[in-house]
């Protein structure tokens, strides 16, 4: 047998081409996402900040807790904690990042870019392997289309979505190891693959989307027998159970979903579920083909609940049946297009809402894995369109040139959309404002925009006494968003509560009274009562609504009603503190000293580290003329979670008495408390 000699010159050309391709891939990735380095924290990034705070408090000792607790915990007004998910690998990455670099969003965004680049490079290696013998331009065009696709911006630009990056990276490493196992028959690669898949699942369960992709790829691109493929599939399934199902079963987790997140959670009509599911599947294809506009949240009522009477549903059904038929027709010859279609269909299936509703109905991050199948199909179509058969090792330069030019024509708008979309993710407010024009029918979008405005108003109100008059346009804008949310869905409790809190804001009330606008002041108070009452009708035990309705009545001087709602708040939420403090103060003002003391003692029992009862005692003693006992209690409050005003009062008290050491101590605490706000 005569061996074919390798032309050293030709080999050198191919080597330089491969290096050039790699350089383009790296540079293009940073060109696309480099502007995220200027971004701060945005949507849902409180999860990261929570992990970083835990590391700041406990150091690396928190790592043990990371592997034995759920991904995120949210405290509710009833004193309970709602926790969900299990993603210890992601939390570990955040923990190590903070331990090394501290809390720096620029560093976090740089790490996200590096992880995306790692995903891209591993995927490129896999593409080179599965398309071995094809034109080296084919995997290169695929990876360029994948890198640039704007639907990935949510995953890269949002720090919280590092879980998607890590899950994808480890899943791709799993696939790479399985391919090596098939090529070299070394068991160690199979072991590595199973370990990587366990890490993928422990990063985020979206790695389940690869469940059928693994055997699919082994069937199309290896010589493994069916028996061996099924054996590997069984081991992968076992890893899903061990890494995903068992931890979630053992951990106590609660995630409240609402109709706003996805109405299908509460839908019993099968035809509505099926119709909406195919509507959402069609929407994914639309987003992949035309990635504009991109939105941070879809949900109710951007994606409608529809049945089979909807024309778009039937278009989606027909399209998916055609794709499935084409894949089945071409599967026996192991055609590229069959693999691309089945990769897409298998990986998008878990986000289709058919088996289980997805939070948000659809999300761009859910298309991260399926976009691999889409970009493979798109690249194949480009090559076929210009008669550049990708199966051939060598293709005419003129045809490759045409393929490259057409690919660039796609990459240019992809690049512009991606770079511009990254800017939207600069902050929560910039993201919400950018998308608001496309989310007029979204309850959650209006609630989030209103909440962001409300926080901004609170910060500004805390700075200057007379700032309220400059904030009236912002106040009206925030109220407008909450009103719109309740128009779309009158049952949205949080929007009613947030609206009421603006209407009952003491600083806004001071401004209205200072300018002599008694009529608007009373309108605001009546609107607050109406808003909180509506929230209580929807959720009778909502602690936030009950407390704030009591507080509103207290401001109006209706003490009996205030006491009633404070008592109701305590009844439904036994661990809540604020209504006990307000009741204690009302009891004291009515001369019921013993009852006032009892409510404060209850707070001490519930939370020994709470400053409120000591602050109350201090105020009581000041009113009774016992300054020394008042100061003693204020200092006890200062040792706990006291407000900055306590430190300021103590600093002034000791300044007036010439104790400058104490005055400096409390001034320092006051400044530190202000900085922490």
XYZ file of C-alpha atoms in Angstrom:
677
model
C 0.000 0.000 0.000
C 1.410 3.386 -1.050
C 1.093 6.053 1.608
C 0.091 9.523 0.511
C 2.850 11.973 1.377
C 1.852 15.129 3.218
C 2.948 18.297 1.451
C 4.862 20.310 4.127
C 4.057 23.607 2.390
C 0.341 22.785 2.213
C 0.401 21.666 5.865
C 2.032 24.967 6.879
C -0.693 26.889 5.044
C -3.407 24.948 6.867
C -1.647 25.526 10.182
C -1.457 29.292 9.573
C -5.129 29.280 8.551
C -6.118 27.480 11.768
C -4.157 29.984 13.842
C -5.714 32.868 11.935
C -9.188 31.424 12.540
C -8.478 31.140 16.265
C -7.204 34.719 16.404
C -10.345 35.966 14.633
C -12.556 34.004 17.044
C -10.861 35.475 20.134
C -10.770 39.045 18.827
C -14.340 38.925 17.533
C -15.625 37.698 20.897
C -14.000 40.637 22.688
C -15.166 43.098 20.019
C -18.739 41.933 20.532
C -18.768 41.927 24.335
C -15.922 44.233 25.355
C -18.326 47.080 26.057
C -19.961 45.052 28.864
C -16.882 45.781 30.988
C -18.352 49.240 31.694
C -21.633 47.766 32.890
C -22.677 47.458 36.513
C -25.152 45.117 38.142
C -28.499 44.608 36.472
C -31.548 42.337 36.408
C -31.443 39.562 39.066
C -27.791 40.298 39.883
C -28.841 40.595 43.537
C -28.223 36.831 43.596
C -24.518 37.419 42.978
C -24.365 40.249 45.484
C -26.001 37.988 48.068
C -23.297 35.353 47.596
C -20.576 38.003 47.774
C -22.052 39.403 50.989
C -22.039 35.908 52.492
C -18.362 35.479 51.570
C -17.594 38.908 53.030
C -19.180 37.850 56.319
C -17.936 34.253 56.574
C -14.940 34.096 54.235
C -14.253 30.864 52.406
C -15.966 29.001 55.269
C -19.164 29.771 53.375
C -18.169 27.205 50.723
C -19.548 24.355 52.841
C -22.878 26.104 53.051
C -22.857 26.683 49.290
C -23.010 22.928 48.668
C -25.702 22.249 51.256
C -28.187 25.042 50.524
C -30.323 26.219 47.638
C -29.136 28.666 44.994
C -30.951 31.748 46.192
C -33.109 32.752 49.139
C -35.564 35.638 49.198
C -36.969 36.972 52.456
C -40.669 37.783 52.436
C -42.689 40.120 54.598
C -44.092 37.224 56.600
C -40.644 36.453 57.940
C -40.372 33.260 55.899
C -37.672 32.573 53.332
C -38.482 31.403 49.834
C -35.608 29.407 48.371
C -35.185 27.552 45.117
C -32.692 25.937 42.779
C -29.451 24.113 43.446
C -26.418 25.534 41.611
C -23.432 25.132 43.948
C -20.801 25.261 41.192
C -21.972 28.719 40.122
C -22.086 29.974 43.700
C -18.574 28.609 44.231
C -17.345 30.582 41.207
C -18.912 33.758 42.609
C -17.389 33.042 46.015
C -13.873 32.533 44.665
C -14.181 35.607 42.462
C -15.157 37.772 45.427
C -12.460 36.267 47.666
C -9.805 37.175 45.069
C -11.055 40.413 43.492
C -13.739 41.758 45.803
C -17.085 43.116 44.676
C -16.200 44.623 41.281
C -18.774 44.333 38.493
C -16.137 45.097 35.842
C -14.148 42.032 36.906
C -17.320 39.935 36.963
C -18.186 40.993 33.406
C -14.643 40.189 32.241
C -14.996 36.690 33.715
C -18.303 36.279 31.863
C -16.573 37.184 28.583
C -13.800 34.671 29.285
C -16.361 31.966 30.049
C -18.230 32.758 26.826
C -14.935 32.555 24.941
C -14.257 29.186 26.595
C -17.698 27.970 25.463
C -16.940 29.167 21.941
C -13.488 27.527 21.776
C -14.715 24.169 23.096
C -17.667 24.266 20.693
C -15.274 25.087 17.834
C -13.128 22.054 18.704
C -16.242 19.861 18.726
C -17.341 21.262 15.361
C -13.900 20.561 13.909
C -14.143 16.982 15.182
C -17.682 16.175 14.033
C -17.091 17.825 10.669
C -13.707 16.195 10.169
C -13.117 15.815 6.454
C -15.374 18.776 5.658
C -14.073 22.114 4.454
C -12.319 23.845 7.364
C -14.400 26.911 6.471
C -17.617 25.144 7.487
C -17.010 24.936 11.286
C -15.447 28.410 11.144
C -18.571 29.958 9.604
C -20.752 28.101 12.131
C -18.755 29.399 15.085
C -18.770 32.992 13.799
C -22.551 32.882 13.454
C -22.806 31.381 16.948
C -20.483 33.967 18.553
C -22.326 36.908 17.043
C -25.933 35.821 17.459
C -27.605 38.622 19.466
C -29.850 36.213 21.359
C -26.769 35.375 23.488
C -26.511 38.894 24.917
C -28.704 38.030 27.892
C -26.367 35.177 28.848
C -23.130 37.158 28.528
C -24.164 40.675 29.592
C -26.204 39.545 32.605
C -23.925 38.455 35.450
C -26.625 36.301 36.995
C -26.643 34.193 33.823
C -23.154 32.933 34.476
C -25.000 29.755 35.457
C -25.967 29.322 31.789
C -22.370 29.843 30.657
C -20.951 27.320 33.119
C -23.690 24.791 32.426
C -23.078 25.049 28.672
C -19.288 24.907 29.069
C -19.317 21.732 31.160
C -21.949 20.114 28.911
C -19.800 20.812 25.840
C -16.750 19.409 27.636
C -18.859 16.309 28.303
C -19.607 15.995 24.595
C -15.942 16.487 23.748
C -14.923 13.705 26.164
C -17.569 11.337 24.757
C -16.226 11.939 21.247
C -12.690 11.255 22.445
C -13.897 8.075 24.099
C -15.412 6.934 20.808
C -12.203 7.802 18.919
C -9.660 6.331 21.361
C -11.655 3.730 23.322
C -10.140 4.876 26.612
C -12.512 4.605 29.563
C -10.894 7.572 31.274
C -12.550 9.907 28.738
C -15.950 8.453 29.550
C -15.286 9.045 33.251
C -14.194 12.625 32.561
C -17.333 13.126 30.500
C -19.623 11.954 33.295
C -17.828 14.205 35.804
C -18.153 17.201 33.490
C -21.847 16.493 33.015
C -22.336 16.337 36.776
C -20.688 19.772 37.012
C -22.934 21.032 34.199
C -26.071 19.954 36.066
C -24.738 21.409 39.331
C -24.242 24.685 37.462
C -27.806 24.754 36.162
C -30.346 22.077 35.217
C -30.624 23.523 31.703
C -27.840 21.021 31.004
C -30.700 18.481 30.802
C -31.211 19.868 27.280
C -28.121 17.863 26.239
C -29.699 14.600 27.426
C -30.603 13.425 23.907
C -27.953 15.528 22.145
C -25.184 13.242 23.427
C -26.494 9.985 21.882
C -27.606 11.937 18.801
C -24.060 13.203 18.210
C -22.511 9.790 18.861
C -24.900 8.229 16.335
C -24.192 10.809 13.613
C -20.451 11.243 13.972
C -18.930 8.063 15.474
C -18.777 4.375 14.662
C -20.082 3.317 18.067
C -22.651 0.524 18.009
C -26.193 1.172 19.241
C -25.595 -0.991 22.284
C -22.632 1.157 23.359
C -24.516 4.398 22.658
C -27.478 3.215 24.741
C -25.094 2.221 27.529
C -23.605 5.743 27.552
C -27.127 7.205 27.452
C -27.983 5.154 30.537
C -24.930 6.470 32.393
C -25.841 10.032 31.421
C -29.368 9.447 32.739
C -27.952 8.122 36.013
C -25.793 11.263 36.317
C -28.925 13.401 35.854
C -30.567 11.571 38.737
C -27.522 11.774 41.020
C -26.548 15.383 40.284
C -29.907 16.954 39.556
C -32.915 15.076 40.828
C -31.651 13.797 44.200
C -30.221 17.138 45.526
C -33.426 18.980 44.595
C -35.476 16.248 46.258
C -33.447 16.378 49.484
C -33.308 20.178 49.803
C -36.241 22.115 51.188
C -37.099 24.536 48.422
C -40.030 26.786 47.723
C -40.453 28.899 44.611
C -43.629 30.855 44.261
C -44.683 31.367 40.671
C -47.458 33.721 39.684
C -49.792 34.102 36.773
C -47.589 36.982 35.646
C -44.602 34.611 35.355
C -46.528 32.116 33.246
C -50.322 31.641 33.181
C -49.793 28.011 32.122
C -48.871 27.159 35.721
C -52.554 27.708 36.503
C -54.062 26.509 33.225
C -56.170 23.322 33.167
C -57.296 23.513 29.552
C -55.027 21.174 27.532
C -55.749 22.977 24.257
C -54.658 26.305 25.752
C -51.461 24.669 27.010
C -50.775 23.071 23.637
C -51.624 26.224 21.691
C -49.485 28.500 23.852
C -46.625 25.990 23.771
C -46.518 25.941 19.972
C -46.929 29.721 19.908
C -43.816 30.010 22.115
C -41.914 27.473 19.975
C -42.708 29.546 16.899
C -41.575 32.661 18.747
C -38.178 31.061 19.419
C -37.663 30.404 15.722
C -38.688 33.998 14.971
C -36.139 35.264 17.516
C -33.374 33.112 16.041
C -34.127 34.225 12.485
C -34.852 37.886 13.325
C -33.289 38.668 16.747
C -35.118 41.951 17.295
C -36.490 43.239 19.536
C -34.692 41.477 22.355
C -36.395 41.699 25.743
C -35.331 40.905 29.289
C -38.754 39.389 30.086
C -41.658 38.109 28.060
C -44.337 36.435 30.202
C -47.897 37.731 30.649
C -49.270 39.437 28.556
C -46.501 39.750 25.960
C -46.907 36.089 25.069
C -50.678 35.449 25.024
C -52.470 32.302 26.166
C -53.942 30.934 22.936
C -55.574 27.728 21.725
C -55.476 25.913 18.387
C -57.734 28.543 16.817
C -54.742 30.886 16.526
C -53.167 31.174 13.041
C -49.634 31.590 14.427
C -50.039 28.364 16.387
C -50.871 26.435 13.209
C -47.985 28.064 11.350
C -45.686 26.926 14.161
C -47.139 23.391 14.154
C -46.726 23.070 10.377
C -43.183 24.478 10.511
C -42.111 22.073 13.257
C -43.718 19.104 11.498
C -41.874 20.015 8.277
C -38.583 20.277 10.170
C -39.191 16.962 11.923
C -40.165 15.303 8.637
C -37.018 16.605 6.927
C -34.868 15.347 9.802
C -36.466 11.881 9.706
C -36.065 11.765 5.911
C -32.345 12.563 6.148
C -31.474 10.745 9.379
C -30.494 7.422 7.767
C -27.829 9.094 5.637
C -26.657 11.028 8.698
C -27.080 14.317 6.882
C -25.865 17.549 8.503
C -29.284 19.187 8.246
C -30.913 16.244 10.025
C -28.416 16.560 12.875
C -28.904 20.349 13.105
C -32.702 20.065 13.188
C -32.755 17.251 15.758
C -30.167 19.068 17.900
C -32.462 22.089 17.900
C -35.702 20.175 18.537
C -34.265 18.010 21.321
C -32.657 20.939 23.138
C -35.613 23.351 22.840
C -38.100 20.675 23.949
C -37.563 21.205 27.694
C -38.405 24.913 27.278
C -41.501 24.347 25.140
C -44.008 24.644 28.053
C -45.592 21.338 27.013
C -44.158 19.089 29.730
C -43.639 21.829 32.310
C -44.320 25.582 32.168
C -41.230 27.787 31.987
C -40.946 30.900 34.158
C -41.436 33.822 31.790
C -43.056 31.528 29.156
C -40.021 32.085 26.950
C -36.554 33.541 27.589
C -33.622 34.318 25.332
C -31.291 32.351 27.596
C -33.378 29.227 26.919
C -32.318 29.478 23.259
C -28.594 29.474 24.135
C -28.141 25.709 23.659
C -30.647 25.314 20.780
C -28.866 28.119 18.886
C -26.058 25.632 18.166
C -28.429 23.598 16.010
C -29.748 26.778 14.395
C -26.293 28.113 13.454
C -25.228 24.727 12.040
C -28.341 24.731 9.843
C -27.821 28.385 8.847
C -24.194 27.774 7.857
C -25.195 24.697 5.839
C -27.860 26.722 4.010
C -25.318 29.455 3.179
C -22.876 26.915 1.723
C -25.618 25.160 -0.280
C -27.025 28.483 -1.506
C -23.721 29.327 -3.165
C -22.996 25.772 -4.329
C -20.074 25.380 -1.951
C -20.502 21.793 -0.794
C -19.188 21.805 2.815
C -18.577 18.041 2.686
C -15.691 18.641 0.284
C -12.280 19.278 1.827
C -11.359 21.736 -0.908
C -13.876 24.193 -2.375
C -13.290 26.686 -5.169
C -11.930 29.945 -3.805
C -14.551 31.979 -5.684
C -17.347 30.072 -3.949
C -15.698 30.354 -0.545
C -15.317 34.080 -1.176
C -19.061 34.355 -1.874
C -19.863 32.344 1.275
C -17.620 34.601 3.369
C -19.124 37.799 1.931
C -22.686 36.581 2.571
C -21.731 35.496 6.098
C -20.284 38.956 6.758
C -23.561 40.490 5.555
C -25.273 38.525 8.331
C -22.562 39.233 10.919
C -22.684 43.019 10.453
C -26.281 43.464 11.726
C -25.666 40.740 14.336
C -22.680 42.726 15.598
C -24.529 46.047 15.695
C -27.505 44.528 17.532
C -25.244 42.734 20.039
C -23.059 45.747 20.843
C -26.086 48.018 21.241
C -27.934 45.460 23.341
C -24.959 45.200 25.706
C -25.396 48.898 26.487
C -28.992 48.281 27.502
C -27.709 45.926 30.214
C -25.670 48.737 31.836
C -28.064 48.908 34.807
C -31.562 47.882 35.777
C -33.001 51.267 34.839
C -31.260 51.408 31.453
C -32.485 47.888 30.649
C -36.069 48.579 31.696
C -36.197 51.876 29.789
C -34.740 50.333 26.643
C -37.354 47.568 26.570
C -40.380 49.443 27.885
C -41.565 50.528 24.433
C -41.902 46.851 23.490
C -43.400 45.762 26.815
C -46.478 47.937 27.060
C -48.577 44.840 27.823
C -46.166 43.293 30.324
C -47.318 43.353 33.952
C -43.878 42.476 35.264
C -42.102 45.075 33.130
C -44.311 47.866 34.444
C -43.962 46.620 38.020
C -40.162 46.411 37.731
C -39.901 49.847 36.107
C -42.136 51.363 38.769
C -40.178 49.646 41.554
C -36.873 50.923 40.156
C -38.261 54.441 39.976
C -39.580 54.085 43.537
C -36.122 53.098 44.846
C -34.561 56.014 42.997
C -37.121 58.383 44.542
C -36.425 56.993 48.029
C -32.693 57.597 47.620
C -33.247 61.163 46.453
C -35.755 61.874 49.222
C -33.203 60.769 51.821
C -30.727 63.417 50.610
C -32.572 66.739 50.932
C -35.757 67.913 52.624
C -37.027 69.958 49.686
C -36.141 67.489 46.939
C -39.728 66.158 46.643
C -40.865 69.004 44.378
C -38.144 68.121 41.857
C -39.193 64.465 41.949
C -42.898 64.908 41.210
C -42.467 63.929 37.504
C -40.609 60.760 38.598
C -43.281 60.065 41.212
C -46.010 60.375 38.600
C -44.061 58.127 36.218
C -43.680 55.423 38.876
C -47.377 55.607 39.723
C -48.190 55.388 36.011
C -46.288 52.111 35.661
C -48.012 50.543 38.670
C -51.405 51.707 37.410
C -50.713 50.197 33.991
C -49.675 46.890 35.613
C -52.982 46.722 37.487
C -54.919 47.617 34.337
C -53.385 44.649 32.504
C -53.842 42.329 35.481
C -55.985 43.676 38.344
C -54.879 40.763 40.532
C -51.233 41.864 40.723
C -50.862 42.437 44.457
C -47.336 43.869 44.505
C -48.261 46.700 42.120
C -51.179 47.715 44.363
C -48.864 47.668 47.393
C -46.108 49.649 45.667
C -48.611 52.214 44.466
C -49.903 52.594 48.014
C -46.404 53.049 49.398
C -45.768 55.966 47.063
C -49.081 57.566 47.965
C -48.272 57.169 51.677
C -44.613 58.230 51.533
C -44.045 60.604 54.513
C -41.535 62.813 52.660
C -43.910 63.321 49.748
C -46.684 64.087 52.226
C -44.439 66.706 53.910
C -43.806 68.334 50.550
C -47.507 68.476 49.674
C -48.389 70.011 53.045
C -45.451 72.448 52.872
C -46.690 73.844 49.563
C -50.209 74.044 50.985
C -51.686 71.417 48.701
C -53.997 69.843 51.282
C -56.333 68.544 48.599
C -53.634 66.483 46.869
C -52.326 65.350 50.274
C -55.752 63.926 51.150
C -56.145 62.446 47.660
C -52.812 60.658 48.113
C -53.855 59.298 51.517
C -57.219 58.102 50.193
C -55.468 56.495 47.226
C -53.058 54.767 49.627
C -55.986 53.346 51.618
C -57.645 52.207 48.399
C -54.463 50.578 47.038
C -53.600 48.684 50.237
C -57.238 47.624 50.694
C -57.270 46.207 47.160
C -54.090 44.246 47.883
C -55.653 42.825 51.049
C -58.755 41.782 49.103
C -56.470 39.814 46.807
C -54.266 38.393 49.573
C -55.873 38.829 53.004
C -52.770 37.806 54.913
C -50.208 39.929 53.046
C -48.093 41.443 55.812
C -46.777 44.324 53.763
C -50.253 45.467 52.744
C -51.698 45.074 56.255
C -48.855 46.963 57.922
C -48.880 49.815 55.429
C -52.650 50.186 55.598
C -52.332 50.477 59.364
C -49.521 53.024 58.930
C -51.665 55.046 56.516
C -54.534 55.161 59.010
C -52.051 56.176 61.722
C -50.896 59.088 59.540
C -54.519 60.099 59.062
C -55.071 60.036 62.826
C -57.464 57.076 62.703
C -55.797 55.190 65.565
C -58.479 52.519 65.999
C -58.193 51.456 62.358
C -54.402 51.597 62.578
C -54.379 49.298 65.612
C -56.801 46.899 63.915
C -54.616 46.431 60.830
C -51.421 46.183 62.882
C -53.079 43.404 64.880
C -54.196 41.678 61.673
C -50.663 41.917 60.346
C -49.313 40.211 63.481
C -52.060 37.601 63.355
C -51.193 36.484 59.825
C -47.432 37.045 60.172
C -46.392 36.163 63.754
C -42.685 36.859 63.184
C -43.094 40.338 61.736
C -41.601 43.161 63.842
C -42.669 46.565 62.526
C -46.376 46.426 63.492
C -45.386 45.526 67.061
C -43.144 48.589 67.206
C -45.883 50.888 65.858
C -48.438 49.423 68.281
C -46.023 49.845 71.182
C -45.600 53.530 70.363
C -49.349 54.058 70.021
C -49.898 52.322 73.367
C -47.289 54.571 74.979
C -48.907 57.718 73.568
C -52.224 56.527 75.033
C -50.568 56.078 78.420
C -50.675 52.268 78.275
C -47.040 51.858 79.365
C -47.198 48.171 80.282
C -48.655 47.212 76.903
C -46.031 49.331 75.138
C -43.246 47.550 77.051
C -44.753 44.127 76.293
C -44.814 44.683 72.534
C -41.166 45.773 72.643
C -40.221 42.694 74.673
C -41.900 40.542 72.022
C -39.630 42.134 69.401
C -36.579 41.381 71.574
C -37.671 37.756 71.790
C -38.228 37.461 68.031
C -34.916 39.124 67.146
C -32.417 39.926 69.927
C -30.306 41.882 67.420
C -33.099 44.255 66.460
C -32.461 47.894 67.414
C -36.112 49.043 67.341
C -37.144 48.186 70.944
C -34.079 49.953 72.381
C -34.743 52.947 70.155
C -38.347 52.980 71.387
C -37.249 52.739 75.034
C -34.843 55.613 74.436
C -37.631 57.753 73.024
C -39.921 56.853 75.921
C -37.322 57.841 78.515
C -36.577 61.097 76.673
C -40.263 61.972 76.756
C -40.379 61.122 80.451
C -37.332 63.327 81.110
C -34.877 60.538 82.042
C -32.016 61.409 79.679
C -29.456 58.979 81.135
C -31.707 55.950 80.644
C -32.594 57.229 77.188
C -28.914 57.444 76.178
C -28.240 53.971 77.597
C -30.966 52.537 75.358
C -29.858 54.537 72.324
C -26.369 53.104 72.779
C -27.863 49.605 72.954
C -29.624 50.365 69.673
C -26.318 51.580 68.223
C -24.790 48.181 68.972
C -27.412 46.580 66.733
C -28.889 47.417 63.320
C -29.597 51.046 64.131
C -30.399 53.724 61.562
C -27.773 56.461 60.907
C -29.922 58.992 62.759
C -29.211 57.160 66.053
C -25.459 57.590 65.584
C -25.964 61.250 64.631
C -28.025 61.888 67.780
C -25.416 60.231 70.032
C -22.580 62.113 68.312
C -24.338 65.424 68.939
C -25.178 64.454 72.538
C -21.528 63.709 73.379
C -20.308 66.798 71.479
C -22.584 68.985 73.610
C -21.083 67.405 76.741
C -17.482 67.746 75.599
C -16.826 64.003 75.256
C -15.102 64.319 71.886
C -13.795 60.744 71.831
C -17.343 59.378 71.996
C -18.532 62.027 69.550
C -15.879 61.019 66.990
C -16.740 57.348 67.473
C -20.419 57.885 66.689
C -19.669 60.313 63.863
C -17.545 57.621 62.236
C -20.384 55.107 62.614
C -22.827 57.637 61.192
C -20.676 58.192 58.088
C -20.168 54.451 57.639
C -23.908 53.826 57.900
C -24.625 56.510 55.294
C -22.048 55.014 52.925
C -23.641 51.583 53.288
C -27.072 52.879 52.221
